[in-house]
PDB file of C-alpha atoms in Angstrom:
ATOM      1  CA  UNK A  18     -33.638 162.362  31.589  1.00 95.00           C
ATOM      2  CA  UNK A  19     -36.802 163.897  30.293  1.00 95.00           C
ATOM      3  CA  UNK A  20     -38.069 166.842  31.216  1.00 93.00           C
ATOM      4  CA  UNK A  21     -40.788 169.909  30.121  1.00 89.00           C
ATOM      5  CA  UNK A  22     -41.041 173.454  30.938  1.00 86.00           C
ATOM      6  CA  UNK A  23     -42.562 174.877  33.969  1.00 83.00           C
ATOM      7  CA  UNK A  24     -41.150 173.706  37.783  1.00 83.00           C
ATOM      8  CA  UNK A  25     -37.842 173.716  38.754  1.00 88.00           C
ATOM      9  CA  UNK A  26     -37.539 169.669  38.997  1.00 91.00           C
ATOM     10  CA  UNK A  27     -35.225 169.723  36.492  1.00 94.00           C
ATOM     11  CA  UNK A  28     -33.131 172.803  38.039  1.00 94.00           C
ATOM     12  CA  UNK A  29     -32.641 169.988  40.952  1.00 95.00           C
ATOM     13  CA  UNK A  30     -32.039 167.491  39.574  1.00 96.00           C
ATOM     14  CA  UNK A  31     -29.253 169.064  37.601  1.00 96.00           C
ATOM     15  CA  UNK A  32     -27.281 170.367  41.299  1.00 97.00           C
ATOM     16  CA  UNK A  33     -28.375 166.657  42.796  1.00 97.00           C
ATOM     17  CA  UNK A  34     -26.419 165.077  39.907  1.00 97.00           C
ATOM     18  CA  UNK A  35     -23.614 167.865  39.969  1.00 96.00           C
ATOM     19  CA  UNK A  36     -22.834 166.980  43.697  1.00 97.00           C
ATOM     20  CA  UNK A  37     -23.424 162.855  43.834  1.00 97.00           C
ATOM     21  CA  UNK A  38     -23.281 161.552  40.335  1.00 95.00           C
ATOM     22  CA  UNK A  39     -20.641 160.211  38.207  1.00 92.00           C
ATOM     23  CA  UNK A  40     -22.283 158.246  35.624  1.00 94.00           C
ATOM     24  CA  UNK A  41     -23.224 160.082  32.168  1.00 95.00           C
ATOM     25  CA  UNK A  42     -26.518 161.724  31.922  1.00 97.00           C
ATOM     26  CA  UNK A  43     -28.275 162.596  28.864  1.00 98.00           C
ATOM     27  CA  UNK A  44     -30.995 165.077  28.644  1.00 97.00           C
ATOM     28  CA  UNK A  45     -33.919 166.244  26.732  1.00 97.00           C
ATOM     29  CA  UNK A  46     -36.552 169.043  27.808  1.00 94.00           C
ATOM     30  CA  UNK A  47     -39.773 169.400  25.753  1.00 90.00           C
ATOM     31  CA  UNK A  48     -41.108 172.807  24.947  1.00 85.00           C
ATOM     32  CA  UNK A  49     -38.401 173.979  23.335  1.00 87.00           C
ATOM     33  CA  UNK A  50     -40.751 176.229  21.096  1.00 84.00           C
ATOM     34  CA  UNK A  51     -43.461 177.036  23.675  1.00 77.00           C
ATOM     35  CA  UNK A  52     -44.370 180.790  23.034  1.00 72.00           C
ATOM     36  CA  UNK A  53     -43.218 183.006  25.874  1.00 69.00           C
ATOM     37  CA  UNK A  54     -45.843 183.906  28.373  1.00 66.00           C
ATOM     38  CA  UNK A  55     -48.854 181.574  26.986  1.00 65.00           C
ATOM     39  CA  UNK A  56     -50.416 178.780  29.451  1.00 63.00           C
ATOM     40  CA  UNK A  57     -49.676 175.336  27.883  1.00 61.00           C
ATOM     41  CA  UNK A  58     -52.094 172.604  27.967  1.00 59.00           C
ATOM     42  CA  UNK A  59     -51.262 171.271  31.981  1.00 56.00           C
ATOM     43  CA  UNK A  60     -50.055 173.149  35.316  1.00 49.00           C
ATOM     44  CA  UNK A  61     -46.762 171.462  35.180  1.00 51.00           C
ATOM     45  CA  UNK A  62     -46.213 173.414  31.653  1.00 57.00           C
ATOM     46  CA  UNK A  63     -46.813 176.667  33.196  1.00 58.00           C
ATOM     47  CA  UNK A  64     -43.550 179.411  33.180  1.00 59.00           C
ATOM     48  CA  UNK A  65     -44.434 181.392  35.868  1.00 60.00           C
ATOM     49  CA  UNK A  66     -42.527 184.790  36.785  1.00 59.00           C
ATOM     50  CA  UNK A  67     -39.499 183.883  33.354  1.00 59.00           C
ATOM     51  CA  UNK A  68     -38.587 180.649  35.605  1.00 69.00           C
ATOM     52  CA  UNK A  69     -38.873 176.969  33.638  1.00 78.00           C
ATOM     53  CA  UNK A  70     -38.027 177.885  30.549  1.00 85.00           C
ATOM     54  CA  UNK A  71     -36.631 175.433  28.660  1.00 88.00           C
ATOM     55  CA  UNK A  72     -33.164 177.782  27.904  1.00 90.00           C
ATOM     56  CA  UNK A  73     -33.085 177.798  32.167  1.00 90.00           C
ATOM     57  CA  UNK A  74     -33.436 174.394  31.925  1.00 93.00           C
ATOM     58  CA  UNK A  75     -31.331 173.364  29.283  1.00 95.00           C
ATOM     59  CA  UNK A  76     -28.819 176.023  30.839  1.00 95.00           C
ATOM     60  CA  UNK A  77     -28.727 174.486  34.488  1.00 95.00           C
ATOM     61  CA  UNK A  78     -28.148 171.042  32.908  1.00 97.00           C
ATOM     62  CA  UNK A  79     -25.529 171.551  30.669  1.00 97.00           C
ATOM     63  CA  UNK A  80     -23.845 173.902  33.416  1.00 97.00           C
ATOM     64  CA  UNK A  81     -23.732 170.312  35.520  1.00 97.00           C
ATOM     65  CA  UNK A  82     -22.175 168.439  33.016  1.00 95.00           C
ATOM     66  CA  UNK A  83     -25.402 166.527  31.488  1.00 97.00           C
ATOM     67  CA  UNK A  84     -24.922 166.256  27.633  1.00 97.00           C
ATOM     68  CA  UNK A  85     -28.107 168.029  26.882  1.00 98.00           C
ATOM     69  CA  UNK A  86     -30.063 167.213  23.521  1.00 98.00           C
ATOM     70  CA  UNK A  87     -32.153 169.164  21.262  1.00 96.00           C
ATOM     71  CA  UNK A  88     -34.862 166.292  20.197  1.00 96.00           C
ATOM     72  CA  UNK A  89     -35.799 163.079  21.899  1.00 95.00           C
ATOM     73  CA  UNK A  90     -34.583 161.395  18.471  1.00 97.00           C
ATOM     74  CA  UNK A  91     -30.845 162.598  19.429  1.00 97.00           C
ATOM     75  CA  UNK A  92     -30.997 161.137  22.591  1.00 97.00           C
ATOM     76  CA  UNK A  93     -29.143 157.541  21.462  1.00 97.00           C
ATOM     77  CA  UNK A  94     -26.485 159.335  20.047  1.00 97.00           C
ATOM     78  CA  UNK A  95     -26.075 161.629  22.961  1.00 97.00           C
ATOM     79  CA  UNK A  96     -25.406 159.021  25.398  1.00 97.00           C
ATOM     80  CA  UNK A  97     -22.906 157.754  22.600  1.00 97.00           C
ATOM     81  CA  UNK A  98     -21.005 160.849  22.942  1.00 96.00           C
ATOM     82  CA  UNK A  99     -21.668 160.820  26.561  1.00 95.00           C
ATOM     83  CA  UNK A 100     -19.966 157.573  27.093  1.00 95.00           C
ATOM     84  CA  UNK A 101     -17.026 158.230  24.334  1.00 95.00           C
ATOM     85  CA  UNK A 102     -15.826 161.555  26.581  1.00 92.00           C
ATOM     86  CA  UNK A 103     -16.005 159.299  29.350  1.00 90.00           C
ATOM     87  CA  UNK A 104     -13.987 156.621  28.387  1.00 92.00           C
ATOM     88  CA  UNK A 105     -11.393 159.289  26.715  1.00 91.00           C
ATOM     89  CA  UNK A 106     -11.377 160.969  30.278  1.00 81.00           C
TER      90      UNK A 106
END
C-alpha cells in the first residue's frame, strides 16, 4: 500500500485490514518530511486540524499489523520480512 498525508483513507484502510485481512501488507506513506502546518502542492496533501500526518498514519498502520516502511525503496524487503514472520507464525 501507498499512501500520502492528508485524508484519513489510510486510517481505514488500516481497521478494514485489521478486521478482514490475513494476508501480509506492506506499507509506505509519502510526506514523511512535509513541514507541519504548510499546504502541499494538492488538496489530498492537506493536514487539516493535526489529522493525516504521516506519524498518524504510519501509527494506525503499524497498530494493525501492516509492516510499515520508511522509503518506497524498502518496500521489497518489507514484504520479505512480511512473509518470513508469516511463515515462522
Amino acid at each position: 500500500m501507498i499512501g500520502e498525508i492528508g485524508g484519513t483513507a489510510e486510517e481505514e484502510a488500516a481497521a478494514f485490514a485489521r478486521d478482514n485481512l490475513s494476508k501480509p501488507i506492506v506499507a509506505f506513506i509519502a510526506g514523511q518530511t512535509a513541514p507541519p502546518g504548510r499546504r502541499m502542492g494538492h488538496a489530498g496533501a492537506i493536514i487539516a486540524g493535526g489529522k493525516g500526518t504521516a506519524a498518524e498514519k504510519m501509527k494506525a498502520l503499524e497498530d494493525a499489523g501492516i509492516h510499515v516502511v520508511r522509503s518506497p525503496a524498502d518496500i521489497g524487503s518489507g514484504m520479505k520480512q512480511a512473509l518470513a514472520e508469516r511463515a515462522a507464525a
